[in-house]
PDB file of C-alpha atoms in Angstrom:
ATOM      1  CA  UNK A   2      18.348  -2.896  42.125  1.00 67.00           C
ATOM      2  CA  UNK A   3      16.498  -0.359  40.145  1.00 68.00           C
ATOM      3  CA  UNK A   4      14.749   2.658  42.024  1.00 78.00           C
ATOM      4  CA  UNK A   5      10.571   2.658  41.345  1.00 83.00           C
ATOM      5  CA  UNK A   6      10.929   5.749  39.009  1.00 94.00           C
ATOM      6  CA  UNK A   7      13.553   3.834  36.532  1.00 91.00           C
ATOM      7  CA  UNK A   8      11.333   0.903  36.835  1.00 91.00           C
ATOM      8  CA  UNK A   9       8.279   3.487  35.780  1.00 93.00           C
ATOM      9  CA  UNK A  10      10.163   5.000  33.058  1.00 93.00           C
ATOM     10  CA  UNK A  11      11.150   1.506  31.401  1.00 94.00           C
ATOM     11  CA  UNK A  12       7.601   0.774  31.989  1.00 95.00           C
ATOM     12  CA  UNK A  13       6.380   3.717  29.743  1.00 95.00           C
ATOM     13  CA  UNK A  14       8.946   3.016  27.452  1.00 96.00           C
ATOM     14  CA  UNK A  15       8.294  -0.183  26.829  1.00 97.00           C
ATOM     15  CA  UNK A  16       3.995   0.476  26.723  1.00 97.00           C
ATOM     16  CA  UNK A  17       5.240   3.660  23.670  1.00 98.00           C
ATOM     17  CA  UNK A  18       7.258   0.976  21.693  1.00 98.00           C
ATOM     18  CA  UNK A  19       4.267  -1.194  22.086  1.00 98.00           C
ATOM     19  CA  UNK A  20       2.071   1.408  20.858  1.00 98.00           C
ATOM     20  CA  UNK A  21       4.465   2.454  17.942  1.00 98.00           C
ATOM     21  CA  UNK A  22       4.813  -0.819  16.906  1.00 98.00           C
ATOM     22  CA  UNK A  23       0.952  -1.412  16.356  1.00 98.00           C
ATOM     23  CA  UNK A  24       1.035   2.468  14.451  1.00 98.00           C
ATOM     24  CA  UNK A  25       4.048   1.112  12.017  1.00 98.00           C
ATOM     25  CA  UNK A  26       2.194  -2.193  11.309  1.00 98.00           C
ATOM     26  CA  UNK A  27      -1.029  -0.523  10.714  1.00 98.00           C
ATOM     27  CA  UNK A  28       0.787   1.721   8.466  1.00 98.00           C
ATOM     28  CA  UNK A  29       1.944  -1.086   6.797  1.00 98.00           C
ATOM     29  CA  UNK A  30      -1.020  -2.807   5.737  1.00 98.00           C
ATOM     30  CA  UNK A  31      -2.781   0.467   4.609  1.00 98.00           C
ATOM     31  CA  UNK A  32       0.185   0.208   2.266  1.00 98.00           C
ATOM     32  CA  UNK A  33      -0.003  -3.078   1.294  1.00 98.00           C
ATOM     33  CA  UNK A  34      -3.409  -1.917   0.576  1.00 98.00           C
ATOM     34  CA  UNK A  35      -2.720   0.920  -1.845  1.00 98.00           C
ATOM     35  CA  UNK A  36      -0.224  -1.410  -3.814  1.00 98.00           C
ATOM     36  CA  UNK A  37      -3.126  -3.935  -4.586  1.00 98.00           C
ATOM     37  CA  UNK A  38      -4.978  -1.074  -5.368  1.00 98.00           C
ATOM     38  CA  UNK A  39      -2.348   0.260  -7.599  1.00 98.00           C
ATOM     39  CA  UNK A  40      -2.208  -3.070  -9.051  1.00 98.00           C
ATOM     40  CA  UNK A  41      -5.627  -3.274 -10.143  1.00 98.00           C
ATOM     41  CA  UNK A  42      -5.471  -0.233 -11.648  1.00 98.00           C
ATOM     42  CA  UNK A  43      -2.325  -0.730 -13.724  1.00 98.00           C
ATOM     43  CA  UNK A  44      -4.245  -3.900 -14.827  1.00 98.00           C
ATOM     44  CA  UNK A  45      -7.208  -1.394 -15.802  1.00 98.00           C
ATOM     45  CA  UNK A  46      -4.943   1.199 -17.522  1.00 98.00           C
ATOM     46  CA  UNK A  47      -3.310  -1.884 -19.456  1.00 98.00           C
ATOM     47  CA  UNK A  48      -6.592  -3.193 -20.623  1.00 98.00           C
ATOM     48  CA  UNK A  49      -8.199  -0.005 -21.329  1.00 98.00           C
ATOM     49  CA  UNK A  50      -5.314   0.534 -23.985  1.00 98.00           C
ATOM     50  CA  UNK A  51      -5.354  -2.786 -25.268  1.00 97.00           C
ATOM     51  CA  UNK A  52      -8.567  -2.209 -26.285  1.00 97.00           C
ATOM     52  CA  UNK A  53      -7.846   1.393 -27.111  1.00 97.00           C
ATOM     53  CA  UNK A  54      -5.417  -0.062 -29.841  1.00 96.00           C
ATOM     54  CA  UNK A  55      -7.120  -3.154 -31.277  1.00 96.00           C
ATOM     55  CA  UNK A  56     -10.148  -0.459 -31.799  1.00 95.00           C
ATOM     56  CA  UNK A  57      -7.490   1.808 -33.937  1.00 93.00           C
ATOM     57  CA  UNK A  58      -5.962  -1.408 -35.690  1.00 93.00           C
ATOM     58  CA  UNK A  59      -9.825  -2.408 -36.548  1.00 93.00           C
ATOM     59  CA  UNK A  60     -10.480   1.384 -38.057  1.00 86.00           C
ATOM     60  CA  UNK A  61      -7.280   0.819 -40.313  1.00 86.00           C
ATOM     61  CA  UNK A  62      -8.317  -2.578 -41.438  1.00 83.00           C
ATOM     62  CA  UNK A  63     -11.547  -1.310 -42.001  1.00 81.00           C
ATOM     63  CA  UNK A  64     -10.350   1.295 -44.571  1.00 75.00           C
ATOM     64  CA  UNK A  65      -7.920  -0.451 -46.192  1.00 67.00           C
TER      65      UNK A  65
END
């Protein structure tokens, strides 16, 4: 049989793990955050030269 303070000390173990566990998964979505976010702007960036190049290729047909 386990004395009270083991019993405590499991106790607070078990309520940090707890806590750390809602920390890590909090983490986690603030990162799955900044990825969509990421996303969006790699989308951005991709369009932004798309548009940046079919601009040039107009110029060039234009003085051809």
């Amino acid at each position: 049989m386990m004395n009270k303070t083991t019993e405590q000390l499991l106790s607070q173990l078990n309520t940090m793990q707890s806590e750390h566990i809602k920390v890590l998964n909090e983490r986690i979505d603030i990162l799955k955050h900044t990825i969509e976010i990421d996303k969006i702007t790699i989308q951005t960036q991709e369009k932004t030269i798309k548009l940046y190049l079919d601009n040039l290729n107009s110029k060039s047909n234009e003085e051809r």
